[in-house]
Each structure stands twice: as structure tokens, then as C-alpha cells.
Tab-separated table of C-alpha atoms and ligand atoms in Angstrom:
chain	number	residue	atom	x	y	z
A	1	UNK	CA	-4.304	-16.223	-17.049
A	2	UNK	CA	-3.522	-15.116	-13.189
A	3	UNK	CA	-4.908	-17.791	-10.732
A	4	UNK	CA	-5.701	-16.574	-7.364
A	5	UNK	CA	-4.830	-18.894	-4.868
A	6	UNK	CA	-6.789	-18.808	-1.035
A	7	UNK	CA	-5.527	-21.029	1.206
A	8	UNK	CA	-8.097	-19.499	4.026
A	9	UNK	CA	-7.595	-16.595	6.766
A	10	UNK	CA	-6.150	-13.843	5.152
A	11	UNK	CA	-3.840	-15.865	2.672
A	12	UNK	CA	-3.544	-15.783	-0.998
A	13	UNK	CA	-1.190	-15.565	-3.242
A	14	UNK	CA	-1.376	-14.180	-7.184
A	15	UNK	CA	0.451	-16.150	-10.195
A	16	UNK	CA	0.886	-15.678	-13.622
A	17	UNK	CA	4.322	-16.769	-15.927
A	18	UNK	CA	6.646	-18.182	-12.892
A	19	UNK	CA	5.999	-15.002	-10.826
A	20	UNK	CA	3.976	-15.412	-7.697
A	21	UNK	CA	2.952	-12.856	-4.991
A	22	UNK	CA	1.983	-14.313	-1.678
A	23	UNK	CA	0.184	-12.489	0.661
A	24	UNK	CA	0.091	-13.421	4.626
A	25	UNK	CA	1.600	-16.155	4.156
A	26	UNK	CA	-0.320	-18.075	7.490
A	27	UNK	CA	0.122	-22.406	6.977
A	28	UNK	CA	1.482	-23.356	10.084
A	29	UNK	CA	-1.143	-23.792	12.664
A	30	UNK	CA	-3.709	-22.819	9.924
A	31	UNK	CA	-6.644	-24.767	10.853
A	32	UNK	CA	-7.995	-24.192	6.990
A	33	UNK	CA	-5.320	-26.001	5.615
A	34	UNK	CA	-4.261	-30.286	6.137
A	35	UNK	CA	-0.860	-29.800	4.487
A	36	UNK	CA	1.451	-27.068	4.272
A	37	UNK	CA	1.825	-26.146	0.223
A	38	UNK	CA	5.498	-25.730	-1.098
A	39	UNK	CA	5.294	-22.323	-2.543
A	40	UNK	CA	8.239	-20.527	-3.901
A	41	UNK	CA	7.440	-17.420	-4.367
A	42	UNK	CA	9.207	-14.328	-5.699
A	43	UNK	CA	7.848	-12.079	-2.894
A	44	UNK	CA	5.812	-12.148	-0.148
A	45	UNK	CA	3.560	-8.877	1.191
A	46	UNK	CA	3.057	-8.666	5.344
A	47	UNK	CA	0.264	-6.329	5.918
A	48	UNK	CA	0.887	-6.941	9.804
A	49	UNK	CA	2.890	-8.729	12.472
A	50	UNK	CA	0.519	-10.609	14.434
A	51	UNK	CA	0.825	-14.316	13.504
A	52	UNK	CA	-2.643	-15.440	11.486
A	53	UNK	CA	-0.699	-12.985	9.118
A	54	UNK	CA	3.102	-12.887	9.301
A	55	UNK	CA	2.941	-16.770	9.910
A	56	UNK	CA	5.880	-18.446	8.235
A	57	UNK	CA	6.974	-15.528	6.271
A	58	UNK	CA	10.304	-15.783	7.874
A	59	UNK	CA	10.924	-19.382	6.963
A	60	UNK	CA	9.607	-19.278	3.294
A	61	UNK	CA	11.863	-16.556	2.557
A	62	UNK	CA	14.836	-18.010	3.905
A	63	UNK	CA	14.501	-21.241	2.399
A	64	UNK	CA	13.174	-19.241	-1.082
A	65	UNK	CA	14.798	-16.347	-0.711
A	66	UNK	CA	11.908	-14.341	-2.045
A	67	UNK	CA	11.886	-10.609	-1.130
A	68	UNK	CA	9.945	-9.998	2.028
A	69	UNK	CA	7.666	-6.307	1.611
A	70	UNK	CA	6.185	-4.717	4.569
A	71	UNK	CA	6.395	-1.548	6.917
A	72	UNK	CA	9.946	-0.664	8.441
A	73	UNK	CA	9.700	-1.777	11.841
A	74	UNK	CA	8.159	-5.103	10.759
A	75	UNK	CA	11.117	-5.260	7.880
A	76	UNK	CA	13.821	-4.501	10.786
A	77	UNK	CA	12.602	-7.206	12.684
A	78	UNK	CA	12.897	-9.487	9.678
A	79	UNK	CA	16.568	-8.036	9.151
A	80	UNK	CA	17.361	-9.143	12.731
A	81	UNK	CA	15.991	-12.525	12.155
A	82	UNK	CA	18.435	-12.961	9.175
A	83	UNK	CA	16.299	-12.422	6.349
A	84	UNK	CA	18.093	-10.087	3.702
A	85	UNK	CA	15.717	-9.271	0.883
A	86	UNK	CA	14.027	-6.727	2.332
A	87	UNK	CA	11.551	-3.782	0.901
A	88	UNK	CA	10.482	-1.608	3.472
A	89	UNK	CA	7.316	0.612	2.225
A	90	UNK	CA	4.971	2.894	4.261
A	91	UNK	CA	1.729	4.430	3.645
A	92	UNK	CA	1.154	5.889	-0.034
A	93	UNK	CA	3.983	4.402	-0.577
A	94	UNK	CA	4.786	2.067	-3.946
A	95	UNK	CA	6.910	-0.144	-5.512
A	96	UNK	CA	7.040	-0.962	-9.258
A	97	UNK	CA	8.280	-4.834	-10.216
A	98	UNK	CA	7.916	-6.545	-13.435
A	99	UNK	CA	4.211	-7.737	-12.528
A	100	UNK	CA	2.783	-4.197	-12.007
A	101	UNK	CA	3.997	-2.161	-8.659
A	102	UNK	CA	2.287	-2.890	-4.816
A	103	UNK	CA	1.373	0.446	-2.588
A	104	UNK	CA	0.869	0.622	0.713
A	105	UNK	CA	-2.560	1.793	1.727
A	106	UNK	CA	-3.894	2.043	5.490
A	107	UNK	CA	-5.742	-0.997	7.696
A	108	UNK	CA	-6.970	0.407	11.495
A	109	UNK	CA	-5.446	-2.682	13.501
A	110	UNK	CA	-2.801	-3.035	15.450
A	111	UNK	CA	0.928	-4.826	14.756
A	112	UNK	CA	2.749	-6.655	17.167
A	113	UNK	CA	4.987	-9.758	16.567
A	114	UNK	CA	4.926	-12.854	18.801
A	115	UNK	CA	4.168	-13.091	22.479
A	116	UNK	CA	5.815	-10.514	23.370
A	117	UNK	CA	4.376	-8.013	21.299
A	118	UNK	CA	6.838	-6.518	20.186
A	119	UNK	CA	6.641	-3.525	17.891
A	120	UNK	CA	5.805	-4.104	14.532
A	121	UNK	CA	4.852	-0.440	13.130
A	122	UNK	CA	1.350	0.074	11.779
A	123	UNK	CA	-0.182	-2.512	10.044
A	124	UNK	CA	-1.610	-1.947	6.313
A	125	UNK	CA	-3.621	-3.099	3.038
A	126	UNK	CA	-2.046	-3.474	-0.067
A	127	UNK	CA	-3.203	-2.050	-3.603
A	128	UNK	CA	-1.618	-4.747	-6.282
A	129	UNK	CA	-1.376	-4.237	-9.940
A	130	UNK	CA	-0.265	-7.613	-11.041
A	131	UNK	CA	-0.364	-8.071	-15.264
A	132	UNK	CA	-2.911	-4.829	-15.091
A	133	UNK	CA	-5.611	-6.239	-12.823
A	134	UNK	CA	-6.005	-4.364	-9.501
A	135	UNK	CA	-6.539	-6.233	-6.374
A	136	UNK	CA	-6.840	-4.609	-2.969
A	137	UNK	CA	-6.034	-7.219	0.242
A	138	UNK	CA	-7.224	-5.001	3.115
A	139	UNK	CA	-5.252	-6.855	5.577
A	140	UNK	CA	-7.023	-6.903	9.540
A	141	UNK	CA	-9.479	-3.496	9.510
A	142	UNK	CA	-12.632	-2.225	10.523
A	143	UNK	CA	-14.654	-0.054	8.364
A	144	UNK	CA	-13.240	3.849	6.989
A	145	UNK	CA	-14.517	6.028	5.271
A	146	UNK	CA	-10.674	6.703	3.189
A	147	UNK	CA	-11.751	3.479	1.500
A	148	UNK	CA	-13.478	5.624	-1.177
A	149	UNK	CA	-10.841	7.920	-2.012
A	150	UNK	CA	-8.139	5.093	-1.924
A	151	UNK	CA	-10.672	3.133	-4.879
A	152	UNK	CA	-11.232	6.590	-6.690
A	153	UNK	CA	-7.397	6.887	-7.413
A	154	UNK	CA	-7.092	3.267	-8.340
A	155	UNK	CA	-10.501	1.647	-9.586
A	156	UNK	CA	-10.071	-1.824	-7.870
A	157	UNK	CA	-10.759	-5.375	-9.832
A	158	UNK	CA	-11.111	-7.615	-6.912
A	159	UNK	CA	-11.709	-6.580	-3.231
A	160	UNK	CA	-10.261	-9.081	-0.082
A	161	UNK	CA	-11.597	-7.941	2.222
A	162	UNK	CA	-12.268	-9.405	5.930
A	163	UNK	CA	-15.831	-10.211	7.155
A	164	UNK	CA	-15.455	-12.496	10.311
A	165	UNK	CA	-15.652	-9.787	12.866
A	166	UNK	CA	-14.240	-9.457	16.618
A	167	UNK	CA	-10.742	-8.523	15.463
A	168	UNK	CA	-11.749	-7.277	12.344
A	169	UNK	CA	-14.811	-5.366	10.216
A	170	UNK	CA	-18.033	-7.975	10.033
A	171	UNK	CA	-20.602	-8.344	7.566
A	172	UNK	CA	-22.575	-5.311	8.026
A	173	UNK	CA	-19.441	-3.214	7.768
A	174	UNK	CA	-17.739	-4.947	5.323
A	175	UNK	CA	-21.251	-4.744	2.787
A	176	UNK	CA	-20.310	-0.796	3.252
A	177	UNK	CA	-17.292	-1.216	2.248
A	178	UNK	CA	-18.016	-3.167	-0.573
A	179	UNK	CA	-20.246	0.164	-2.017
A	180	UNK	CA	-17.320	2.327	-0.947
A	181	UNK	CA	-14.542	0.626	-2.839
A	182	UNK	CA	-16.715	-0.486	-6.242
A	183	UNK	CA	-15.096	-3.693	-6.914
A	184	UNK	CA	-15.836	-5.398	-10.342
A	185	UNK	CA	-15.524	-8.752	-7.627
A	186	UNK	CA	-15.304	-9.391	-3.684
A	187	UNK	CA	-13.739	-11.997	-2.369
A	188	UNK	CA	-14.308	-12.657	1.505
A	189	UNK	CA	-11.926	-13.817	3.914
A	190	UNK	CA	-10.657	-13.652	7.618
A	191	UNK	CA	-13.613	-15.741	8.876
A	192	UNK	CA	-14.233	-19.424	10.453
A	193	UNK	CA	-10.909	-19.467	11.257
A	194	UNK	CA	-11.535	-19.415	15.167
A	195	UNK	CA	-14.268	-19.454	17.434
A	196	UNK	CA	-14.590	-15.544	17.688
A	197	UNK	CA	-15.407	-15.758	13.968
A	198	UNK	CA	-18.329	-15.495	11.957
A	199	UNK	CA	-18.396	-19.244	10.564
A	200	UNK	CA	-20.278	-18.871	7.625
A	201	UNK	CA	-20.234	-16.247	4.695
A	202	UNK	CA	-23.267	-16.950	3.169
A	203	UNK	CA	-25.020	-13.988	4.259
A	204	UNK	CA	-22.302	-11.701	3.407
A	205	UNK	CA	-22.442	-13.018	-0.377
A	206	UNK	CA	-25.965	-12.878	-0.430
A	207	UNK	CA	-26.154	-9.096	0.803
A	208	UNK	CA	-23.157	-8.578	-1.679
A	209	UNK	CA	-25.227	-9.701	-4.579
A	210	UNK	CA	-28.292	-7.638	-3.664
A	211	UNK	CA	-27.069	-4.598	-2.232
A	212	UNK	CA	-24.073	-3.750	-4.288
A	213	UNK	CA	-23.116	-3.847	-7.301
A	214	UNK	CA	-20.083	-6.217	-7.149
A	215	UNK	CA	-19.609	-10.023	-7.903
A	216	UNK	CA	-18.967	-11.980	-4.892
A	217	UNK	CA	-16.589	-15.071	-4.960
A	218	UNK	CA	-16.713	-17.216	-2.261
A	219	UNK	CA	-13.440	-19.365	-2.022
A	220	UNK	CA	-12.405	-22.867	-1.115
A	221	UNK	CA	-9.259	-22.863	1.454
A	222	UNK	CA	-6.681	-24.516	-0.964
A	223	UNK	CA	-8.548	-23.589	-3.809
A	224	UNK	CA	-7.872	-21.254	-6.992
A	225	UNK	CA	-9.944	-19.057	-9.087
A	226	UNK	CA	-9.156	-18.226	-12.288
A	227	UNK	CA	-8.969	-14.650	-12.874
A	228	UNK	CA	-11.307	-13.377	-16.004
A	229	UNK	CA	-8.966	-11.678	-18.424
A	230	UNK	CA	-12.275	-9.571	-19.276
A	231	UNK	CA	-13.570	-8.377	-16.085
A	232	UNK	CA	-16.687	-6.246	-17.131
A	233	UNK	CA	-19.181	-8.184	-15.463
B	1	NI	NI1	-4.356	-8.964	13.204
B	2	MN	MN1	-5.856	-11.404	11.760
């Protein structure tokens, strides 16, 4: 059975059989989390450069050496960090591994690394097939309408998708994109986090129950959920 692990923000990562995906990989500084998990995982997916996201991606990887995956610019600024595992991937864009494969689907954000914002390409969502269950991590987005067609190709599993607003889509949004991308579950995240954020997602689950057709899972920073094998709910 795959467990998802949240470990609050944007962060998860996906295991099943000594493979594990991790997913904006955010610990230090991560006000979710009291201590910093040793993960080892075999890769780790950057859907942008700002830090809540890219976090500690650099030191994981070298002390792991998992591959790192993200958009070129963000990958050549890993390169020049010393990190060699590298898979650079852009929009449409996918990648098969012994889990399943990982495309590259749009996010509207922006991606700069560190203080100086430096360029970090465009940042991005992620469509993962891992053991034959889709999940889509939308990264840092607002709202678009693309959602639809990008769940029509690939009918999604379980949605992650942000709700905390300010830097990101909020509840109201987020409810629309819940109906656009026909998830068999939803899975919130990117909120009480900081003070800009929505705190609580209460109301977003409760809307998600009524006024779409998906499951909502609420998750526990430093928590797993144990992903159905049957997932007609
Ligand atoms: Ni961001
Ligand atoms: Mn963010």
C-alpha cells in the first residue's frame, strides 16, 4: 500500500516498496514541523525555486544522492551548487521510472531562488503516476481554466492542491478547481503556514464535500494517509 506522507506547506512525499518520491521538500524553518525527518529518498520533484518549496532540496540530495527533477534553469542552478543527479523536464514534458513516470504540467507563480532572486525558470505542478494511482501536486497557483484539459488526459486520483491564499489560489478558487480537475480525493495544503494564510481549512473541506463531488482529506503535518488500493469512492 502507498502511504502519503504531509509534513505541512506544500510537502509530501509518496512511498511504496523502498521507493519514495518527495515533493518540496520544505523542513528547515518549517514552522509545521518540531523535528526535521531523515528521509532518503530516491528523488525529489521542485515545482519552484522560492524557499517554502525548494527548501533543503539541495542538502537531502547531496547527502542521499537522490535525483533532483525540476525545470532547467532551476536544475542548472542545482548543477552549480554541486548536485549531479539531475533531470531537467519542462512543460508537457515526462519522465517514466520504475514507479510510474512524473510530467510536468503548468502552475501561474513565479520562480526565483534565494534573496537574490535569482532566475529559476517557470515554476510548475506535477502529474505522478506512482504504482498506477495518479496524483496531481499543483505546486504555488491561482485558479486556470487548463486545469480541465490537463485532468481529461489523465483522470487524477488525488488532487494537492493549495487553498491558503495571498500567494496562492484560496478557497473559493480552489472549490473550482476541485470541479475542474474531478479528483476521486483532495487533499489541501499551502495554508497556516504564515500569517498571510488562511489558518484553518475547515471551510474548504466542508464546501468540498457539498459542492463537488470529491473526497476531501484533511492532513496532519507529520502525518500519513494510507492510500486506498480501491479508490472508487
Ligand atoms: Ni512560491
Ligand atoms: Mn509557496
Amino acid at each position: 500500500m502507498t502511504k502519503l506522507f504531509f509534513y505541512g506547506h506544500a510537502c509530501f512525499a509518496l512511498e511504496k516498496e523502498n521507493v519514495k518520491v518527495l515533493i518540496d521538500p520544505f523542513f528547515k524553518g518549517n514552522p509545521h514541523l518540531s523535528t526535521i525527518p531523515e528521509l532518503e529518498p530516491n528523488l525529489i520533484l521542485l515545482t519552484h525555486g522560492h524557499y517554502d518549496h525548494f527548501g533543503d532540496a539541495l542538502e537531502i540530495a547531496g547527502k542521499t544522492g537522490s535525483a533532483l527533477l525540476g525545470q532547467p534553469e532551476l536544475m542548472e542552478y542545482c548543477k552549480k551548487e554541486g548536485a549531479e543527479n539531475l533531470v531537467k523536464l519542462h512543460y508537457g514534458g515526462l519522465v517514466v521510472f520504475d514507479f510510474g513516470s512524473v510530467k510536468m504540467v503548468p502552475a501561474w507563480h513565479t520562480s526565483s531562488i534565494g534573496e537574490e532572486r535569482l532566475y529559476g525558470g517557470n515554476p510548475c505542478g506535477y502529474i505522478i503516476n506512482f504504482f498506477d494511482k495518479i496524483y496531481y501536486h499543483a505546486g504555488d497557483t491561482c485558479l486556470f481554466g487548463d486545469m480541465m484539459i490537463i485532468a481529461e488526459s489523465t483522470p487524477i486520483d488525488i488532487a494537492l492542491l493549495p487553498i491558503g491564499g495571498r500567494f496562492t489560489m484560496g478557497v473559493v478558487d480552489a472549490i473550482t478547481a476541485v470541479n475542474l480537475l474531478k479528483p476521486k480525493i483532495v487533499i489541501p495544503m499551502h495554508y497556516g503556514t504564515f500569517d498571510v494564510h488562511l489558518k484553518d481549512p475547515t471551510e474548504f473541506k466542508e464546501r468540498a464535500e457539498s459542492e463537488t463531488e470529491a473526497k476531501c482529506v484533511v492532513m496532519e503535518p507529520g502525518t500519513f494517509y494510507e492510500v486506498p488500493e480501491d479508490l472508487k469512492i
